[in-house]
PDB file of C-alpha atoms in Angstrom:
ATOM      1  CA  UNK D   1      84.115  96.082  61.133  1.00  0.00           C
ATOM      2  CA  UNK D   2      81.256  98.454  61.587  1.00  0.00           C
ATOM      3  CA  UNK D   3      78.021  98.961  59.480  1.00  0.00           C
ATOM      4  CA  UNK D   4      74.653 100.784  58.614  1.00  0.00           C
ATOM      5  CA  UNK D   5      71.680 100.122  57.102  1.00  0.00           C
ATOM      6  CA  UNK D   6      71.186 101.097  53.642  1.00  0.00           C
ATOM      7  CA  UNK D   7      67.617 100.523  52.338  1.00  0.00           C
ATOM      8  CA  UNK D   8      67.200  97.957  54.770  1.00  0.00           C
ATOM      9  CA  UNK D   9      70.569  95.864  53.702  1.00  0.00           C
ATOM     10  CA  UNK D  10      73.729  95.515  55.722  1.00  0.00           C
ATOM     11  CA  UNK D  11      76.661  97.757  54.465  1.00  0.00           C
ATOM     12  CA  UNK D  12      79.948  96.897  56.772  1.00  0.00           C
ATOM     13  CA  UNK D  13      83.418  98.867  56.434  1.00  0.00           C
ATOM     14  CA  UNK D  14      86.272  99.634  58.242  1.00  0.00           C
ATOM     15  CA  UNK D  15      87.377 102.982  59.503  1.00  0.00           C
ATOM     16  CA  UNK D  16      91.418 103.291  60.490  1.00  0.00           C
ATOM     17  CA  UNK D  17      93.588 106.468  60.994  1.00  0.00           C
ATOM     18  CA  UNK D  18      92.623 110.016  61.042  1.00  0.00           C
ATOM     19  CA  UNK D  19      93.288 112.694  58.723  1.00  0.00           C
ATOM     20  CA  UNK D  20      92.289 113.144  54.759  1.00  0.00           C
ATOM     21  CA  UNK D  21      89.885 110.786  54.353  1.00  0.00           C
ATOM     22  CA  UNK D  22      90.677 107.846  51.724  1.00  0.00           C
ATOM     23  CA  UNK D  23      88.148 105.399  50.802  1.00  0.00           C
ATOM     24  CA  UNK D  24      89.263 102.043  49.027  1.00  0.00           C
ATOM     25  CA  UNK D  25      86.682 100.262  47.033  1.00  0.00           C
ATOM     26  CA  UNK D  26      87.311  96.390  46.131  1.00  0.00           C
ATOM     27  CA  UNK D  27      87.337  94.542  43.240  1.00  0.00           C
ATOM     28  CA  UNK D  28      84.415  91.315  42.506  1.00  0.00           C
ATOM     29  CA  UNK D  29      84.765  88.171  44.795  1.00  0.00           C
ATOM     30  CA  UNK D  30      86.899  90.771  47.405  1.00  0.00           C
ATOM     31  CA  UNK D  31      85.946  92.674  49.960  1.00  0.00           C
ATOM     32  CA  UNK D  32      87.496  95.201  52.437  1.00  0.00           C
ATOM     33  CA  UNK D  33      90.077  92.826  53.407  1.00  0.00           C
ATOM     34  CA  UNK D  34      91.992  93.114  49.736  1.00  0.00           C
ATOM     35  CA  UNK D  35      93.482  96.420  51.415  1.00  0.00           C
ATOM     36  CA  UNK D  36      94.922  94.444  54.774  1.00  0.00           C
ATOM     37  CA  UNK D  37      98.362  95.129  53.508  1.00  0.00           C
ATOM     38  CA  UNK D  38      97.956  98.488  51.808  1.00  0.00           C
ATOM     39  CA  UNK D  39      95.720 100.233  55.096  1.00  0.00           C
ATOM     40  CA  UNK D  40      98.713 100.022  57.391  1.00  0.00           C
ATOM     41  CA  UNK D  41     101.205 102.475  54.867  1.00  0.00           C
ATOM     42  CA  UNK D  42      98.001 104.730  54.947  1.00  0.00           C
ATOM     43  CA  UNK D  43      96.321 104.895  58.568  1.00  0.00           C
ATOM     44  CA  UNK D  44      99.450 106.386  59.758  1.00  0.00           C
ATOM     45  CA  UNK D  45      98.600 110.155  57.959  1.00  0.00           C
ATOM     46  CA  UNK D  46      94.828 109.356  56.559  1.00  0.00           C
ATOM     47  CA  UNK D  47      91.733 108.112  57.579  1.00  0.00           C
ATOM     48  CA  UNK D  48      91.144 105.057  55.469  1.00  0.00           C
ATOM     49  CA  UNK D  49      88.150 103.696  55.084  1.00  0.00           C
ATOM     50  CA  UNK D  50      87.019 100.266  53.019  1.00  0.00           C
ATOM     51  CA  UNK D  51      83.853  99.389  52.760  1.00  0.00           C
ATOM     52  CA  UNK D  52      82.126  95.710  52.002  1.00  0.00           C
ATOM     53  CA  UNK D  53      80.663  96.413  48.898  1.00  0.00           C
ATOM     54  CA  UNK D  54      77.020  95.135  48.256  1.00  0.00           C
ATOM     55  CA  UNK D  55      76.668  91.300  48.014  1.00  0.00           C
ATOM     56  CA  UNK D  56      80.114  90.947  49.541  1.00  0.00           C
ATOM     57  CA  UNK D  57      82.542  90.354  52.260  1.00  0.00           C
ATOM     58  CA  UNK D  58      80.084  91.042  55.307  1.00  0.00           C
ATOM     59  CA  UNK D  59      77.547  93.482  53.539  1.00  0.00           C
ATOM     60  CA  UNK D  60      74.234  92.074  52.477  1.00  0.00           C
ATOM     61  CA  UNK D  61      73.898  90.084  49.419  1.00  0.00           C
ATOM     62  CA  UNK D  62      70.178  90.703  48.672  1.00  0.00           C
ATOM     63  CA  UNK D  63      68.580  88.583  45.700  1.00  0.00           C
ATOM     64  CA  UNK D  64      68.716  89.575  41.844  1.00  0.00           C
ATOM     65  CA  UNK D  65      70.545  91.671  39.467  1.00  0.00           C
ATOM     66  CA  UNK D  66      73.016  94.502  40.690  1.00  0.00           C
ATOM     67  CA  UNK D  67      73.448  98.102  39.000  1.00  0.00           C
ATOM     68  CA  UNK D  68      77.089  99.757  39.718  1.00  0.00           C
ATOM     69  CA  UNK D  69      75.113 102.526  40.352  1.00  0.00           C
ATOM     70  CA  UNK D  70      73.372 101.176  43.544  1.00  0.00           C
ATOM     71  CA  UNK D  71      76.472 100.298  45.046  1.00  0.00           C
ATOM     72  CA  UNK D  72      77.867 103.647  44.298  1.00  0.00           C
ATOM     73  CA  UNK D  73      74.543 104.957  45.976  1.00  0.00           C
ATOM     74  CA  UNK D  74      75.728 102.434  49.019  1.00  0.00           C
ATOM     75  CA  UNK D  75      78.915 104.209  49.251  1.00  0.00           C
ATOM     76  CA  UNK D  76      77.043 107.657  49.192  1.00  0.00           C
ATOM     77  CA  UNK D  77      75.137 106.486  52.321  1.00  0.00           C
ATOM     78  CA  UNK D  78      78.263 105.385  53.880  1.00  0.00           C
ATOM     79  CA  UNK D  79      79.722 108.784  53.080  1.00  0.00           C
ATOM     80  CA  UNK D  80      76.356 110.565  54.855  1.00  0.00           C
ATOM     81  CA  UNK D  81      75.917 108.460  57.637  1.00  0.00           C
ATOM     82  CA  UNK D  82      79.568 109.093  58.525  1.00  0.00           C
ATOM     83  CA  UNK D  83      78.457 112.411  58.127  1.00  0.00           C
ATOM     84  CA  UNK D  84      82.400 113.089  55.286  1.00  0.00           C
ATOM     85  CA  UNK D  85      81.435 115.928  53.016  1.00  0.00           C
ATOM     86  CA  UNK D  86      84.456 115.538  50.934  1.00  0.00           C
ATOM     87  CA  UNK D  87      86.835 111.967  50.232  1.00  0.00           C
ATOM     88  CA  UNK D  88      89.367 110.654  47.791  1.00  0.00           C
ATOM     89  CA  UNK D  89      87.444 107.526  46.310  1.00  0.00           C
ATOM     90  CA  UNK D  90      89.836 104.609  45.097  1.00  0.00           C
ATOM     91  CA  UNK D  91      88.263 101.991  43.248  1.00  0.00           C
ATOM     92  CA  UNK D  92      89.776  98.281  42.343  1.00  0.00           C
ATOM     93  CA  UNK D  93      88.807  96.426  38.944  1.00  0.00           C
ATOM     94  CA  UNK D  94      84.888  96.381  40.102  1.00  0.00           C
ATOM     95  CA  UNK D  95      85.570  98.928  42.634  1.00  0.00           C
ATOM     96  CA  UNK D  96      86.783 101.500  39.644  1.00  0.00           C
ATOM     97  CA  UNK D  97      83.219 100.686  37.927  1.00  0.00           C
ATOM     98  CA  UNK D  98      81.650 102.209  41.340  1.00  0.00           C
ATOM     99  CA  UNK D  99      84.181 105.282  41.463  1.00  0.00           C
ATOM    100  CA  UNK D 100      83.205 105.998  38.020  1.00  0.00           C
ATOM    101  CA  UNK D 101      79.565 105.638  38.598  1.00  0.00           C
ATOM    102  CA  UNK D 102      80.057 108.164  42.059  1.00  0.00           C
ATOM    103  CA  UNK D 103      82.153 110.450  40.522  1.00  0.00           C
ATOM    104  CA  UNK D 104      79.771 111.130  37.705  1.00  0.00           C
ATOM    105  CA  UNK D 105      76.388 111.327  39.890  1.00  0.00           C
ATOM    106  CA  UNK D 106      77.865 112.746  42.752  1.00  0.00           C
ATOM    107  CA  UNK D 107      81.232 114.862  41.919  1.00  0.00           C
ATOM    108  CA  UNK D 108      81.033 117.444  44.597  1.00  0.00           C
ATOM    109  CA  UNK D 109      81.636 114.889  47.513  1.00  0.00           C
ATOM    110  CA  UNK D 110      85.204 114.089  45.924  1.00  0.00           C
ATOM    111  CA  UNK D 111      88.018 115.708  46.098  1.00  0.00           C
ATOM    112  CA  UNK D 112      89.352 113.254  43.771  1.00  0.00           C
ATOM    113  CA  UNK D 113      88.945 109.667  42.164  1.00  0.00           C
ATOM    114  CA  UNK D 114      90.761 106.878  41.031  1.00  0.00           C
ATOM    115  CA  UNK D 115      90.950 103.708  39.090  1.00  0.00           C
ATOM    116  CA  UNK D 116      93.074 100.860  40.193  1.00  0.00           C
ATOM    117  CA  UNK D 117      93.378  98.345  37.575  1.00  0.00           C
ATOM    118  CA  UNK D 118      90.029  99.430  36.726  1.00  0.00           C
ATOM    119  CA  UNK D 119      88.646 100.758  33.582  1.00  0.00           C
ATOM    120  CA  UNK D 120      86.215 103.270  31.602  1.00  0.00           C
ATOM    121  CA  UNK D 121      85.414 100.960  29.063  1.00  0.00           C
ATOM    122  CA  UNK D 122      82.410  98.729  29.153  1.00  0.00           C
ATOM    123  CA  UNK D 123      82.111  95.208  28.642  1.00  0.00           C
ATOM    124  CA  UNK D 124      82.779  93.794  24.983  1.00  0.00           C
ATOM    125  CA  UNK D 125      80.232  91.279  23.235  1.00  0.00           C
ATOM    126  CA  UNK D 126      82.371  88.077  24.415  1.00  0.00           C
ATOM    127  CA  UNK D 127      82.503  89.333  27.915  1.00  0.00           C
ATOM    128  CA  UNK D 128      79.279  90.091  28.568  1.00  0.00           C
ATOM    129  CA  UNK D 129      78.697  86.434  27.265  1.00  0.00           C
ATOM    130  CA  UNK D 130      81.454  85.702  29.905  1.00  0.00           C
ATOM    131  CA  UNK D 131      79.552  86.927  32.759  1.00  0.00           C
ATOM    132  CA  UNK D 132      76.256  84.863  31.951  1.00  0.00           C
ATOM    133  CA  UNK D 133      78.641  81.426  31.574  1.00  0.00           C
ATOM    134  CA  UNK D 134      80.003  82.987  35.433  1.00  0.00           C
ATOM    135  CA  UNK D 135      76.580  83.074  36.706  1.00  0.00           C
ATOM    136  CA  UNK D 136      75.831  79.900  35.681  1.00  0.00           C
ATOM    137  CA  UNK D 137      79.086  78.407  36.898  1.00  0.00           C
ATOM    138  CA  UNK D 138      78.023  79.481  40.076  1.00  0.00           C
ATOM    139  CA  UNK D 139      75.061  78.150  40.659  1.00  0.00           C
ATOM    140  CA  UNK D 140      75.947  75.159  39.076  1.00  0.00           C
ATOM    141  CA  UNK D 141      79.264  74.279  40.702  1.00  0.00           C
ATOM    142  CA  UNK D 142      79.414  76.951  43.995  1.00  0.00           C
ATOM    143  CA  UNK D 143      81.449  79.592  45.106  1.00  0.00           C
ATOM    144  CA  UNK D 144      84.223  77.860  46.122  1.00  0.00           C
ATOM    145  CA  UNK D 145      85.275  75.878  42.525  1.00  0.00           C
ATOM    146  CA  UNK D 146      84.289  79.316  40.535  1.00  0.00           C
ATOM    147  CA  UNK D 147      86.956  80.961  43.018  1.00  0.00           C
ATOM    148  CA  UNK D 148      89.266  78.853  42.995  1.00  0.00           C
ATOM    149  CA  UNK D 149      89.513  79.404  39.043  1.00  0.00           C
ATOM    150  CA  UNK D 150      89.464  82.935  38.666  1.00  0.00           C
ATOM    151  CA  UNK D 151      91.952  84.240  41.142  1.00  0.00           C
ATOM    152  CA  UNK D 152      95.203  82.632  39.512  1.00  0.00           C
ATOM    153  CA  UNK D 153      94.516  84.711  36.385  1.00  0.00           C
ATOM    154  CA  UNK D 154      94.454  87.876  38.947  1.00  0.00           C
ATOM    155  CA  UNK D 155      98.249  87.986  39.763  1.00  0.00           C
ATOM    156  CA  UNK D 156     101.547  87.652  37.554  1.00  0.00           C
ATOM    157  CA  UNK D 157     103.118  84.672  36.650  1.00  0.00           C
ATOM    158  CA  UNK D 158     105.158  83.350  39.110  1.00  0.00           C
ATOM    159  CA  UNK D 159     102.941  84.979  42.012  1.00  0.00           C
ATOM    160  CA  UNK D 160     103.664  83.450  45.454  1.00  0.00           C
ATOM    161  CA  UNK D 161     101.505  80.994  46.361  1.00  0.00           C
ATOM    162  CA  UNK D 162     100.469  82.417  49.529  1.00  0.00           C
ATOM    163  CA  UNK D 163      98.810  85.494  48.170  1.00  0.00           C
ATOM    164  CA  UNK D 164      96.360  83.472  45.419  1.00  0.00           C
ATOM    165  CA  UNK D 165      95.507  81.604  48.997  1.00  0.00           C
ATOM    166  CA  UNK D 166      94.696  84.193  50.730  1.00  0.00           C
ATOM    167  CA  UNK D 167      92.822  86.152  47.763  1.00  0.00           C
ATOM    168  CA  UNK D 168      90.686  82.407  47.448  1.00  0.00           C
ATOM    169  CA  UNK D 169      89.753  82.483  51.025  1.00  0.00           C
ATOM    170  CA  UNK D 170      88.515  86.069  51.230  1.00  0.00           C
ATOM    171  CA  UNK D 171      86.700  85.338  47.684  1.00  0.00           C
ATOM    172  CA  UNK D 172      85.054  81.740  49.230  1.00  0.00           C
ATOM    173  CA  UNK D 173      83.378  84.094  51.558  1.00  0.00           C
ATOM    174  CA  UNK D 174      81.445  85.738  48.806  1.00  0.00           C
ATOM    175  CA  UNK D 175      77.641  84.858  49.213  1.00  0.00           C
ATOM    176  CA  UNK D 176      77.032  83.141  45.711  1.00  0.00           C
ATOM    177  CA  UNK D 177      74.020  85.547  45.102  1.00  0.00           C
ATOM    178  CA  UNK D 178      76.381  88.608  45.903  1.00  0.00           C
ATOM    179  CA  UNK D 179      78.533  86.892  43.237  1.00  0.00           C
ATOM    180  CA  UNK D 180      75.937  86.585  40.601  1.00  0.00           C
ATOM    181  CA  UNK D 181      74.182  89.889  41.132  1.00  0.00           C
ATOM    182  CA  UNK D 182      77.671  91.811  41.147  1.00  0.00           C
ATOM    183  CA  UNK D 183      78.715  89.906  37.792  1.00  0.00           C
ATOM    184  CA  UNK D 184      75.099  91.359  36.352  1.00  0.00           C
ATOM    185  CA  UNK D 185      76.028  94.492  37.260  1.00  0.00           C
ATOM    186  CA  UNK D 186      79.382  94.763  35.454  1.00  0.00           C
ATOM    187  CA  UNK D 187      77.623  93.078  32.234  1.00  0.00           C
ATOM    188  CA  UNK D 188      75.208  96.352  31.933  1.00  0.00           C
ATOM    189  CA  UNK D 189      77.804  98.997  33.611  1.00  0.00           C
ATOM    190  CA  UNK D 190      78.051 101.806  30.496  1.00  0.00           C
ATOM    191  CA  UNK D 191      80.737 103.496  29.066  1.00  0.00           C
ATOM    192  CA  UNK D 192      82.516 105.896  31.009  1.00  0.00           C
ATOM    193  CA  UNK D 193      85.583 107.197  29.407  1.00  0.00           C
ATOM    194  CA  UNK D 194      84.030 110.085  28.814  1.00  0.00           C
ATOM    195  CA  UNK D 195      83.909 110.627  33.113  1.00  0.00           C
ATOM    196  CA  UNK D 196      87.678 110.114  33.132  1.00  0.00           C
ATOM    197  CA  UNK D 197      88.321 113.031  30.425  1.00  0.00           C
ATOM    198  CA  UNK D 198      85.702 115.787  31.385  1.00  0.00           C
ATOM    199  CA  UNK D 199      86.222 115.806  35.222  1.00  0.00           C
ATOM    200  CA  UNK D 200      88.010 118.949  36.378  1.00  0.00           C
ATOM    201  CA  UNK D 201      89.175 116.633  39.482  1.00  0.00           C
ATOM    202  CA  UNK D 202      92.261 114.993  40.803  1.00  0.00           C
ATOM    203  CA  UNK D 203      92.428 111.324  38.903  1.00  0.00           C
ATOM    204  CA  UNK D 204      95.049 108.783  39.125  1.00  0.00           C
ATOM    205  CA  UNK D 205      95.503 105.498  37.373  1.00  0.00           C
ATOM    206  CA  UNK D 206      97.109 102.567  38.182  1.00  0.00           C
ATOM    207  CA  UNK D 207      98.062 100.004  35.670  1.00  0.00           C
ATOM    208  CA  UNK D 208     100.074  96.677  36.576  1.00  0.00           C
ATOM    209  CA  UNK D 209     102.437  95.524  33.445  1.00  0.00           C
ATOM    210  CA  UNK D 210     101.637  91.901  34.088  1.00  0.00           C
ATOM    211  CA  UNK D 211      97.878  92.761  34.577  1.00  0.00           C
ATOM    212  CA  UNK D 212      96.273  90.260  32.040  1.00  0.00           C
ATOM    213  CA  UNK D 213      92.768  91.247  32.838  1.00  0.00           C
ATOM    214  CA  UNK D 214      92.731  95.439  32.332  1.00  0.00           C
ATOM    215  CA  UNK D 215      96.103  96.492  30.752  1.00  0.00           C
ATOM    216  CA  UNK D 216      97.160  99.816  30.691  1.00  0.00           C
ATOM    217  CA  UNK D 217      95.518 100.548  27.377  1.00  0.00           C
ATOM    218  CA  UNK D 218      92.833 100.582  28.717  1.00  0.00           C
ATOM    219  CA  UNK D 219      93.267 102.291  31.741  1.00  0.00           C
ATOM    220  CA  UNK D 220      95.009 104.832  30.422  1.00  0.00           C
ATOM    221  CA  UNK D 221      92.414 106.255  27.937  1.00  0.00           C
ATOM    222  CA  UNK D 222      93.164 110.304  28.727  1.00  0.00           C
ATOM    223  CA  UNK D 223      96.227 112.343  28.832  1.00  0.00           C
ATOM    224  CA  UNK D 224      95.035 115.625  30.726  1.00  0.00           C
ATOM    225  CA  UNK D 225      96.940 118.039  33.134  1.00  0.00           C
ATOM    226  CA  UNK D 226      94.756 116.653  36.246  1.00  0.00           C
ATOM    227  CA  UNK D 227      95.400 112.831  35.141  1.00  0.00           C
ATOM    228  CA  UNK D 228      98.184 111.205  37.063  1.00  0.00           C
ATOM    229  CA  UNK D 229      99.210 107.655  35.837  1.00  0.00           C
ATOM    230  CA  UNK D 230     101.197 105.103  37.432  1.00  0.00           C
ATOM    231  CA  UNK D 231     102.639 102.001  35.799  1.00  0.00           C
ATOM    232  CA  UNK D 232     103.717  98.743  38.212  1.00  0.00           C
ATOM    233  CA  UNK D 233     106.550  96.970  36.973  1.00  0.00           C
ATOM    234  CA  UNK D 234     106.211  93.316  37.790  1.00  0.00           C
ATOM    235  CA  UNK D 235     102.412  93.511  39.084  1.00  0.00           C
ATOM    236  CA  UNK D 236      98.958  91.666  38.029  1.00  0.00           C
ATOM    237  CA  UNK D 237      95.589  92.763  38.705  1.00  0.00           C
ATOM    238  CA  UNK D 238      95.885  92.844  42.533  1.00  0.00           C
ATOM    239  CA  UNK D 239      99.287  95.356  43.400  1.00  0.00           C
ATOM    240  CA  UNK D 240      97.225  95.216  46.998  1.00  0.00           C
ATOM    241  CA  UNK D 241      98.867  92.247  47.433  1.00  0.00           C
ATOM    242  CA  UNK D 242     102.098  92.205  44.628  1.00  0.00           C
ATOM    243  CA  UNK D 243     102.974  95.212  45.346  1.00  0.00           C
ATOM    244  CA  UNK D 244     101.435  96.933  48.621  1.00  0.00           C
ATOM    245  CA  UNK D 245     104.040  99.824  50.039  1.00  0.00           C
ATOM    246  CA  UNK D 246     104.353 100.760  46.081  1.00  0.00           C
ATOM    247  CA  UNK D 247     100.894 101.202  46.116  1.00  0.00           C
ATOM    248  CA  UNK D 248     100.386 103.214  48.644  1.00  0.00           C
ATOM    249  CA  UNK D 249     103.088 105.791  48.059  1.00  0.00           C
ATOM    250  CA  UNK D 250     101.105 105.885  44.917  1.00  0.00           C
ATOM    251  CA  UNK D 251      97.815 107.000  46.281  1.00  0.00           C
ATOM    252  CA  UNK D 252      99.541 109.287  48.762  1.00  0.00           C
ATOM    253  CA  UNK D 253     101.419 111.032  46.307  1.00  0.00           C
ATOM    254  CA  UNK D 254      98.231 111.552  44.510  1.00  0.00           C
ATOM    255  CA  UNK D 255      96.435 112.502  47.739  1.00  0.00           C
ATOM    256  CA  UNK D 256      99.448 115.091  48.494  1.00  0.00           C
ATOM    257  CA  UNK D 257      99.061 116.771  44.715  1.00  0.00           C
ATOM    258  CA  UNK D 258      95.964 119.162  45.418  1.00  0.00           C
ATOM    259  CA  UNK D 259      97.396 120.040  48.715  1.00  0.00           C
ATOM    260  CA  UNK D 260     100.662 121.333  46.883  1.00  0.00           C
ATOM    261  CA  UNK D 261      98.633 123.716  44.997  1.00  0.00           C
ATOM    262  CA  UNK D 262      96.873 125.211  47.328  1.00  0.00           C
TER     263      UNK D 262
END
């Protein structure tokens, strides 16, 4: 893992393979490690990079709320420091919130964007109610017991055991503050379905049919010529584990369609 400073905080990432450049963006209580079996079916013909995003994995977790739009200015610092005009941004569940949030603030550094069991919409009444009782299960109980009881509800039924393990132990590692500043963030995060169906860019979508958290009504929410949708059979939220060589020739058939145009 390598980092840079962002506003004086800690923003680490990994950087495999050269070529088109790919950058995968995790989902809450991950961190770049959700991609460690989906990175190896891309480094081979892209440059992947995943970054820790802010108040997880190895980044900073400062103190206090989150916006979506701060990490997606994280990720813009990333993208300048590294000195990548252009990338194909990939967001996961959270991670999709950030893509959105990049894509409509800063649209001419992508050369396309995507939602991976992610979603326009914004929270409902009942789930921003959610995320308060999730703060306050965290700093009541820890990290570790809040973990432990949201990542069976991330995967199908019948998942293998050893993949909610290793999802819980890359989740225990989330600095409790990271945890309850990200979960602030996605309470305010706004409605952007409206990003989805006026970009002129490259979008994909990827649903799971098992996905019990984001199904693909609600990814799905535009039908346009530049809209590419893929449907899992069989997966749950997290098809970076379920499903991981599906996934991938998923984004790089997505990454390939601009390319055939040209």
């Amino acid at each position: 893992m390598e980092n840079i400073r962002c506003e004086g905080s800690n923003i680490c990432y990994s950087d495999q393979g050269q070529g088109e450049v790919i950058v995968l963006l995790h989902g809450f209580c991950g961190s770049s490690a959700y991609f460690e079996q989906v990175i190896p079916f891309l480094s081979g013909s892209y440059r992947v990079i995943a970054p820790d995003l802010r108040g997880h994995g190895a980044s900073d977790a400062p103190l206090g709320a989150y916006s979506i739009d701060k990490m997606a200015d994280d990720v813009l610092s990333l993208l300048n420091h590294l000195e990548l005009p252009q990338v194909y941004l990939l967001g996961h569940s959270m991670g999709g919130y950030v893509a959105l949030s990049f894509a409509q603030r800063h649209a001419s550094r992508l050369k396309g964007f995507g939602l991976i069991h992610s979603t326009g919409y914004p929270d409902g009444e009942e789930a921003r109610e959610k995320r308060l009782k999730s703060v306050s299960t965290i700093q009541n109980e820890g990290i570790t017991a809040f973990v432990d009881a949201l990542v069976p509800g991330l995967f199908a039924p019948g998942a293998a055991t050893q993949l909610l393990e290793r999802a819980k132990e890359i989740g225990y590692k989330t600095p409790p503050q990271g945890a309850a500043g990200a979960l602030l963030a996605m309470r305010e995060r706004p409605d952007r379905r409206d990003v989805l169906s006026a970009s002129a860019l490259p979008v994909l979508l990827v649903a799971g049919t098992e996905d019990g958290l984001v199904p693909p009504e609600r990814i799905f929410t535009t039908d346009k010529a530049n809209v590419t949708k893929a449907t899992i059979p069989g997966a749950g939220h997290m098809s970076m584990y379920e499903a991981p060589e599906r996934l991938a020739e998923i984004i790089k058939d997505f990454v390939q369609i601009p390319a055939a145009g040209k």
